[in-house]
Tab-separated table of C-alpha atoms in Angstrom:
chain	number	residue	atom	x	y	z
A	21	MET	CA	218.683	89.934	103.625
A	22	VAL	CA	217.458	89.464	100.049
A	23	SER	CA	216.715	92.815	98.411
A	24	GLY	CA	213.021	91.983	97.885
A	25	TYR	CA	212.536	91.277	101.589
A	26	ARG	CA	214.499	94.415	102.397
A	27	LEU	CA	212.255	96.518	100.162
A	28	GLY	CA	209.092	95.095	101.723
A	29	SER	CA	210.422	95.621	105.244
A	30	THR	CA	211.460	99.173	104.382
A	31	ILE	CA	207.954	99.921	103.118
A	32	VAL	CA	206.531	98.622	106.396
A	33	ALA	CA	208.955	100.683	108.495
A	34	LEU	CA	208.356	103.893	106.540
A	35	THR	CA	204.602	103.412	106.720
A	36	ILE	CA	204.771	102.977	110.499
A	37	VAL	CA	206.822	106.166	110.849
A	38	LEU	CA	204.449	108.058	108.553
A	39	SER	CA	201.426	106.753	110.444
A	40	ALA	CA	202.937	107.712	113.798
A	41	GLY	CA	203.602	111.240	112.548
A	42	LEU	CA	200.149	111.663	111.032
A	43	THR	CA	198.491	110.324	114.171
A	44	LEU	CA	200.487	112.609	116.438
A	45	ALA	CA	199.729	115.630	114.245
A	46	GLY	CA	196.041	114.768	114.228
A	47	LEU	CA	195.920	114.451	118.007
A	48	ILE	CA	197.755	117.767	118.440
A	49	LEU	CA	195.433	119.573	116.039
A	50	ALA	CA	192.449	118.066	117.811
A	51	GLY	CA	193.610	119.674	121.044
A	52	LYS	CA	194.327	118.099	124.388
A	53	PRO	CA	194.398	114.280	124.111
A	54	GLN	CA	191.100	112.909	125.382
A	55	GLN	CA	191.161	110.674	128.361
A	56	THR	CA	188.838	107.715	128.730
A	57	ARG	CA	185.312	109.109	128.852
A	58	PRO	CA	182.509	107.756	131.025
A	59	GLN	CA	180.840	106.719	127.767
A	60	ASP	CA	183.649	104.250	127.021
A	61	LEU	CA	184.361	101.921	129.907
A	62	ASN	CA	183.875	98.229	129.037
A	63	LEU	CA	184.252	97.109	132.665
A	64	PRO	CA	182.889	93.870	134.164
A	65	ILE	CA	180.077	94.353	136.655
A	66	GLY	CA	180.247	90.974	138.358
A	67	SER	CA	177.505	89.207	140.267
A	68	PHE	CA	174.502	90.769	142.019
A	69	SER	CA	171.017	89.736	143.122
A	70	LEU	CA	167.990	92.024	143.557
A	71	VAL	CA	164.188	91.734	143.461
A	72	GLU	CA	161.920	92.941	140.654
A	73	ARG	CA	158.568	94.712	141.187
A	74	SER	CA	156.892	91.403	140.315
A	75	GLY	CA	158.613	89.808	143.307
A	76	GLN	CA	160.838	87.675	141.104
A	77	PRO	CA	164.608	87.613	141.778
A	78	VAL	CA	166.824	89.272	139.178
A	79	THR	CA	170.532	88.466	139.029
A	80	ASP	CA	173.401	89.296	136.706
A	81	ALA	CA	172.626	86.032	134.893
A	82	THR	CA	169.023	87.162	134.306
A	83	LEU	CA	170.263	90.211	132.397
A	84	ALA	CA	173.203	88.576	130.637
A	85	ASP	CA	171.402	87.716	127.411
A	86	ARG	CA	171.024	91.237	125.982
A	87	PRO	CA	172.108	94.867	126.425
A	88	TRP	CA	170.315	96.946	129.048
A	89	ILE	CA	170.075	100.569	130.133
A	90	ALA	CA	170.036	101.268	133.867
A	91	SER	CA	168.753	104.299	135.747
A	92	PHE	CA	168.905	105.032	139.470
A	93	ILE	CA	165.787	106.550	141.020
A	94	PHE	CA	163.450	106.391	144.014
A	95	THR	CA	159.716	106.841	144.106
A	96	ARG	CA	159.614	109.610	146.761
A	97	CYS	CA	161.944	111.772	144.673
A	98	LYS	CA	160.347	115.025	143.490
A	99	LEU	CA	163.271	116.533	141.615
A	100	SER	CA	165.474	114.535	139.231
A	101	CYS	CA	163.773	111.130	139.305
A	102	PRO	CA	160.580	112.028	137.403
A	103	ARG	CA	162.767	113.538	134.683
A	104	ILE	CA	165.059	110.487	134.563
A	105	THR	CA	162.143	108.075	134.448
A	106	SER	CA	160.501	110.136	131.698
A	107	ILE	CA	163.709	109.772	129.677
A	108	MET	CA	163.596	106.027	130.262
A	109	LYS	CA	159.979	106.008	129.059
A	110	SER	CA	161.090	107.834	125.931
A	111	LEU	CA	163.839	105.247	125.384
A	112	GLN	CA	161.261	102.487	125.797
A	113	GLU	CA	159.359	103.989	122.867
A	114	ARG	CA	162.345	104.796	120.658
A	115	LEU	CA	163.957	101.392	121.187
A	116	SER	CA	160.756	99.421	120.736
A	117	ASP	CA	162.239	97.793	117.621
A	118	ALA	CA	165.515	96.854	119.328
A	119	ASP	CA	166.204	94.002	121.733
A	120	VAL	CA	167.252	96.304	124.584
A	121	ARG	CA	166.035	95.968	128.180
A	122	LEU	CA	165.501	98.900	130.564
A	123	VAL	CA	166.261	98.583	134.285
A	124	SER	CA	165.467	101.122	137.015
A	125	VAL	CA	167.179	100.515	140.361
A	126	SER	CA	165.793	102.131	143.501
A	127	VAL	CA	168.307	103.990	145.666
A	128	ASP	CA	165.716	104.024	148.478
A	129	PRO	CA	165.099	100.288	148.842
A	130	ASP	CA	163.797	100.464	152.428
A	131	HIS	CA	160.775	102.418	151.181
A	132	ASP	CA	160.564	101.155	147.599
A	133	THR	CA	159.116	97.701	148.057
A	134	PRO	CA	158.077	95.666	144.997
A	135	GLU	CA	154.496	96.859	145.509
A	136	VAL	CA	155.521	100.524	145.617
A	137	LEU	CA	157.709	100.100	142.537
A	138	SER	CA	154.870	98.360	140.705
A	139	ASN	CA	152.554	101.339	141.192
A	140	TYR	CA	155.336	103.729	140.199
A	141	ALA	CA	156.081	101.725	137.049
A	142	GLN	CA	152.427	101.716	136.038
A	143	SER	CA	152.297	105.494	136.278
A	144	PHE	CA	154.998	105.638	133.586
A	145	GLU	CA	153.401	102.917	131.455
A	146	ALA	CA	156.419	100.656	131.837
A	147	ASP	CA	156.196	97.446	129.822
A	148	PRO	CA	156.977	94.673	132.345
A	149	SER	CA	158.502	92.511	129.619
A	150	ARG	CA	161.054	95.188	128.670
A	151	TRP	CA	161.408	97.507	131.680
A	152	LEU	CA	162.337	96.120	135.095
A	153	PHE	CA	162.227	97.948	138.445
A	154	LEU	CA	164.617	96.541	141.055
A	155	THR	CA	165.002	96.836	144.800
A	156	GLY	CA	166.809	94.898	147.511
A	157	PRO	CA	168.787	95.210	150.742
A	158	GLN	CA	170.232	98.690	151.284
A	159	ASP	CA	173.836	97.456	151.497
A	160	ALA	CA	173.508	95.386	148.327
A	161	VAL	CA	171.999	98.264	146.359
A	162	MET	CA	174.598	100.788	147.484
A	163	SER	CA	177.442	98.348	146.828
A	164	LEU	CA	176.103	97.744	143.329
A	165	ILE	CA	175.914	101.470	142.575
A	166	HIS	CA	179.272	102.404	144.107
A	167	GLU	CA	181.438	99.439	143.123
A	168	LYS	CA	179.849	98.160	139.938
A	169	PHE	CA	178.478	101.301	138.303
A	170	LEU	CA	181.075	103.696	139.760
A	171	LEU	CA	178.400	106.233	140.708
A	172	PRO	CA	177.681	108.186	143.920
A	173	ALA	CA	174.638	107.463	146.073
A	174	MET	CA	174.009	108.242	149.722
A	175	VAL	CA	171.215	109.057	152.118
A	176	ASN	CA	170.957	112.819	152.634
A	177	PRO	CA	171.687	113.374	156.353
A	178	ALA	CA	169.721	116.636	156.438
A	179	PRO	CA	167.086	116.935	153.697
A	180	SER	CA	165.068	120.144	153.754
A	181	PRO	CA	161.527	119.820	155.166
A	182	ASP	CA	159.996	121.480	152.088
A	183	GLY	CA	161.413	118.799	149.759
A	184	GLY	CA	163.888	121.174	148.143
A	185	ASP	CA	166.617	118.624	148.741
A	186	GLU	CA	166.334	114.977	147.813
A	187	ALA	CA	166.214	112.432	150.624
A	188	VAL	CA	168.752	110.326	148.733
A	189	ILE	CA	171.610	111.944	146.850
A	190	HIS	CA	172.356	110.000	143.659
A	191	SER	CA	173.636	110.332	140.130
A	192	ASP	CA	171.297	111.105	137.245
A	193	ARG	CA	173.478	109.341	134.666
A	194	LEU	CA	172.173	106.408	132.695
A	195	ALA	CA	174.337	103.300	132.406
A	196	LEU	CA	174.615	101.107	129.321
A	197	VAL	CA	175.428	97.480	130.067
A	198	ASP	CA	176.145	94.709	127.595
A	199	GLY	CA	175.303	91.492	129.387
A	200	ASN	CA	177.647	91.831	132.332
A	201	LYS	CA	179.958	94.608	131.098
A	202	LEU	CA	179.462	98.279	131.892
A	203	ILE	CA	179.891	99.934	128.509
A	204	GLY	CA	179.396	103.564	129.486
A	205	LEU	CA	177.693	106.246	131.571
A	206	PHE	CA	175.633	108.971	129.924
A	207	ASP	CA	174.628	112.417	131.178
A	208	THR	CA	170.833	112.813	131.054
A	209	HIS	CA	171.203	116.587	130.718
A	210	ASP	CA	173.068	116.301	127.413
A	211	PRO	CA	170.891	115.482	124.358
A	212	LYS	CA	173.966	114.426	122.367
A	213	GLU	CA	174.932	111.880	125.001
A	214	LEU	CA	171.403	110.497	125.033
A	215	GLU	CA	171.581	110.150	121.245
A	216	ALA	CA	174.914	108.350	121.642
A	217	LEU	CA	173.351	106.089	124.275
A	218	GLU	CA	170.523	105.108	121.932
A	219	ALA	CA	172.935	104.503	119.043
A	220	LYS	CA	175.247	102.326	121.157
A	221	ALA	CA	172.322	100.369	122.563
A	222	ARG	CA	171.091	99.666	119.042
A	223	LEU	CA	174.564	98.551	118.026
A	224	LEU	CA	174.804	96.158	120.960
A	225	ALA	CA	171.376	94.780	120.077
A	226	THR	CA	172.504	93.692	116.625
A	227	PRO	CA	172.288	89.936	115.977
A	228	ARG	CA	174.851	87.874	117.845
A	229	TRP	CA	176.324	86.499	114.633
A	230	VAL	CA	177.222	90.058	113.660
A	231	ARG	CA	178.712	90.843	117.043
A	232	ILE	CA	181.077	87.859	116.950
A	233	LEU	CA	182.494	88.868	113.568
A	234	PRO	CA	185.375	90.927	115.089
A	235	ALA	CA	186.585	87.781	116.880
A	236	VAL	CA	186.128	85.791	113.677
A	237	ASN	CA	188.138	88.391	111.764
A	238	ALA	CA	190.934	88.288	114.321
A	239	THR	CA	190.994	84.492	114.059
A	240	LEU	CA	191.215	84.723	110.275
A	241	ASN	CA	194.114	87.176	110.562
A	242	GLY	CA	195.869	84.851	112.979
A	243	LEU	CA	195.306	81.885	110.661
A	244	CYS	CA	196.631	83.897	107.726
A	245	THR	CA	199.788	84.679	109.715
A	246	ILE	CA	200.371	80.967	110.362
A	247	LEU	CA	199.761	80.090	106.716
A	248	LEU	CA	202.121	82.803	105.477
A	249	LEU	CA	204.902	81.580	107.737
A	250	ALA	CA	204.263	77.950	106.770
A	251	GLY	CA	204.321	78.771	103.067
A	252	TRP	CA	207.455	80.866	103.431
A	253	LEU	CA	209.284	78.192	105.456
A	254	ALA	CA	208.305	75.506	102.964
A	255	ILE	CA	210.003	77.332	100.115
A	256	VAL	CA	213.021	79.046	101.715
A	257	ARG	CA	214.426	75.717	102.914
A	258	GLN	CA	215.041	74.790	99.289
A	259	THR	CA	217.984	75.933	97.231
A	260	PRO	CA	217.151	79.535	96.233
A	261	GLY	CA	215.053	79.436	93.083
A	262	ALA	CA	215.082	75.642	92.735
A	263	ALA	CA	211.584	75.109	94.082
A	264	LEU	CA	210.103	77.854	91.969
A	265	ILE	CA	211.701	77.280	88.571
A	266	PRO	CA	211.663	74.037	86.558
A	267	VAL	CA	215.130	72.674	85.970
A	268	GLU	CA	216.781	73.282	82.623
A	269	GLY	CA	215.289	71.071	79.926
A	270	GLU	CA	211.983	70.552	81.784
A	271	ALA	CA	210.854	74.073	80.905
A	272	GLU	CA	211.295	73.348	77.186
A	273	ALA	CA	209.636	69.966	77.509
A	274	ALA	CA	206.678	71.575	79.303
A	275	PRO	CA	206.102	74.930	77.589
A	276	GLY	CA	202.454	75.334	78.641
A	277	VAL	CA	201.525	76.941	81.940
A	278	ILE	CA	199.620	73.874	83.173
A	279	ALA	CA	202.479	71.620	82.198
A	280	ARG	CA	205.018	73.871	83.914
A	281	LEU	CA	202.912	73.923	87.079
A	282	THR	CA	202.668	70.146	86.947
A	283	THR	CA	206.437	69.921	86.692
A	284	LEU	CA	206.826	72.378	89.551
A	285	LEU	CA	204.474	70.473	91.837
A	286	ARG	CA	206.643	67.380	91.696
A	287	ASN	CA	208.633	69.124	94.421
A	288	PRO	CA	207.057	68.482	97.879
A	289	ALA	CA	208.196	71.884	99.149
A	290	ALA	CA	206.539	73.596	96.201
A	291	ARG	CA	203.314	71.693	96.888
A	292	GLY	CA	203.372	72.758	100.513
A	293	HIS	CA	204.125	76.341	99.525
A	294	LEU	CA	201.265	76.417	97.015
A	295	LEU	CA	198.813	74.907	99.494
A	296	ALA	CA	199.753	77.283	102.322
A	297	MET	CA	199.810	80.430	100.198
A	298	GLY	CA	196.600	79.478	98.391
A	299	MET	CA	194.894	79.023	101.754
A	300	ALA	CA	196.321	82.364	102.905
A	301	VAL	CA	194.759	84.107	99.905
A	302	LEU	CA	191.440	82.366	100.536
A	303	THR	CA	191.576	83.257	104.253
A	304	SER	CA	192.224	86.907	103.430
A	305	ALA	CA	189.309	86.935	100.990
A	306	VAL	CA	186.983	85.482	103.647
A	307	PHE	CA	188.299	88.049	106.141
A	308	LEU	CA	187.542	90.913	103.752
A	309	SER	CA	183.997	89.636	103.259
A	310	CYS	CA	183.409	89.311	107.024
A	311	TYR	CA	184.951	92.737	107.633
A	312	LEU	CA	182.632	94.431	105.126
A	313	VAL	CA	179.561	92.607	106.461
A	314	TYR	CA	180.356	93.597	110.043
A	315	HIS	CA	180.865	97.279	109.261
A	316	TYR	CA	177.728	97.341	107.126
A	317	PHE	CA	175.597	96.156	110.060
A	318	ALA	CA	177.510	97.543	113.036
A	319	GLY	CA	179.497	100.526	111.803
A	320	SER	CA	182.806	101.460	113.399
A	321	LYS	CA	183.918	101.215	117.003
A	322	ARG	CA	185.924	104.057	118.538
A	323	PHE	CA	188.967	103.195	120.629
A	324	PRO	CA	187.972	103.823	124.273
A	325	GLY	CA	191.426	104.674	125.603
A	326	GLY	CA	193.265	107.977	125.605
A	327	GLY	CA	196.732	109.484	125.794
A	328	SER	CA	199.731	107.519	124.538
A	329	LEU	CA	197.668	104.333	124.335
A	330	LYS	CA	195.339	105.985	121.837
A	331	TRP	CA	198.311	107.260	119.824
A	332	LEU	CA	199.769	103.750	119.698
A	333	TYR	CA	196.460	102.218	118.629
A	334	LEU	CA	195.861	104.800	115.897
A	335	THR	CA	199.425	104.400	114.621
A	336	ILE	CA	198.969	100.645	114.284
A	337	LEU	CA	195.518	101.064	112.729
A	338	THR	CA	196.682	103.679	110.222
A	339	SER	CA	199.734	101.710	109.117
A	340	HIS	CA	197.666	98.518	108.900
A	341	THR	CA	195.034	100.218	106.738
A	342	LEU	CA	197.524	101.946	104.431
A	343	LEU	CA	199.571	98.815	103.834
A	344	ALA	CA	196.521	96.592	103.329
A	345	THR	CA	194.928	98.990	100.868
A	346	LEU	CA	197.911	100.330	98.928
A	347	PHE	CA	200.280	97.351	98.922
A	348	VAL	CA	198.893	93.975	99.974
A	349	VAL	CA	196.017	93.771	97.511
A	350	PRO	CA	197.989	94.851	94.395
A	351	LEU	CA	201.162	92.948	95.334
A	352	VAL	CA	199.302	89.715	96.028
A	353	ALA	CA	197.459	90.106	92.733
A	354	VAL	CA	200.758	90.601	90.866
A	355	THR	CA	202.375	87.677	92.673
A	356	LEU	CA	199.520	85.314	91.840
A	357	THR	CA	199.269	86.478	88.242
A	358	ARG	CA	202.969	85.872	87.587
A	359	ALA	CA	202.787	82.413	89.117
A	360	LEU	CA	199.763	81.466	87.018
A	361	ARG	CA	201.515	82.705	83.881
A	362	GLY	CA	204.526	80.569	84.683
A	363	ASP	CA	206.776	83.584	85.318
A	364	PHE	CA	208.313	82.079	88.438
A	365	MET	CA	211.260	84.471	88.665
A	366	GLY	CA	208.838	87.393	88.491
A	367	HIS	CA	206.650	85.649	91.043
A	368	LEU	CA	209.655	85.250	93.340
A	369	ARG	CA	210.613	88.928	93.108
A	370	ALA	CA	207.079	90.136	93.818
A	371	ALA	CA	206.568	87.598	96.624
A	372	ARG	CA	209.683	88.735	98.467
A	373	VAL	CA	208.362	92.300	98.533
A	374	ALA	CA	204.821	91.269	99.429
A	375	PHE	CA	205.687	88.816	102.199
A	376	PRO	CA	206.813	91.190	105.023
A	377	ILE	CA	204.002	93.629	104.201
A	378	TRP	CA	201.312	90.950	104.181
A	379	LEU	CA	202.711	89.413	107.355
A	380	TYR	CA	202.640	92.796	109.140
A	381	VAL	CA	199.046	93.427	108.073
A	382	SER	CA	197.944	89.981	109.310
A	383	VAL	CA	199.682	90.309	112.687
A	384	THR	CA	198.432	93.853	113.301
A	385	GLY	CA	194.901	92.718	112.439
A	386	VAL	CA	195.030	90.551	115.552
A	387	VAL	CA	196.657	93.317	117.618
A	388	ILE	CA	193.970	95.819	116.619
A	389	TYR	CA	191.235	93.424	117.703
A	390	LEU	CA	192.887	92.789	121.075
A	391	MET	CA	193.386	96.503	121.747
A	392	LEU	CA	189.894	97.513	120.617
A	393	TYR	CA	187.801	94.723	122.113
A	394	GLN	CA	189.805	92.943	124.804
A	395	MET	CA	192.191	95.444	126.396
A	396	PRO	CA	190.956	96.586	129.838
A	397	ILE	CA	190.648	100.371	129.954
A	398	PRO	CA	191.058	102.129	133.342
A	399	ALA	CA	187.875	103.734	134.548
A	400	PRO	CA	187.880	107.553	134.716
A	401	SER	CA	187.267	109.334	137.967
A	402	GLN	CA	183.670	110.392	138.453
């Protein structure tokens, strides 16, 4: 392997090892590795069909256009349900400026008809355009709660006559759903979790063009990878150095930079190399702009997994970030500057170091997106 490639590859390898060590040390210092929390699920809910207090049917498709927060209550409840519904009322007020829907599902559907739910909703000043109350067949409701939301719910076989026990035993967690994906479950007794719920709901309610930027960024990284390989293949198939340096005599006849570039571009391989690498630089610049815009509007997303999977993700992320920041930007700048000055041997030396580093950063950009946004994470036990 040419020494420049070897140096670039060595930098990549050492950075990966360093990142793995730093990540492991950080996880050890942080204590026991966290497992997937109920706040970080990202699981598909699937199809369902219930009835709203207005009598209109509500399906998964009805709720697919925006994020929504679900609670599980019943109108005869005297203990937890008034508290849960009061929290939902508070969320209705605090999220009035966000495009987030609230949904309360009755766990006592035989009693909670649309008419009963309508009166209950009015007592909590529920806005019918933003806060839905759903009921339906008992089997359908229980299946939805158990299988889709991963929460317990059952009829109490022996409730106390004085109302000290609830007639229906159910969870008091709130669920955050993004269209048709269960994002997380939040404990209504924990103020910090309720704050996290509100923050995540606001994030999911950001404009759709912002929310698709991670996929756009991954596409740009993938395109950059293809362009880098195309540019590299275009030039390495030539005699080493021949495509980069004007032949003897042409350099003297074309002393200016523009003239030397014109001489260089007579070679088809050099033209292909310049086109591919120029597009790679442009693609990376567009990626950086999209990346900054996304994080300005949406902030950062925490990896939902735990254990060795989290260690692997953080190792890749750390090495990607270090190499992109410390090496890719300055090396690409040096490589371009030398080419524009007509220093093609200097350009060649810098390019051989930059190539494996830039390629690694582009590939791992796609991997990070897939792990963070597309990888299915096992649900934790409730």
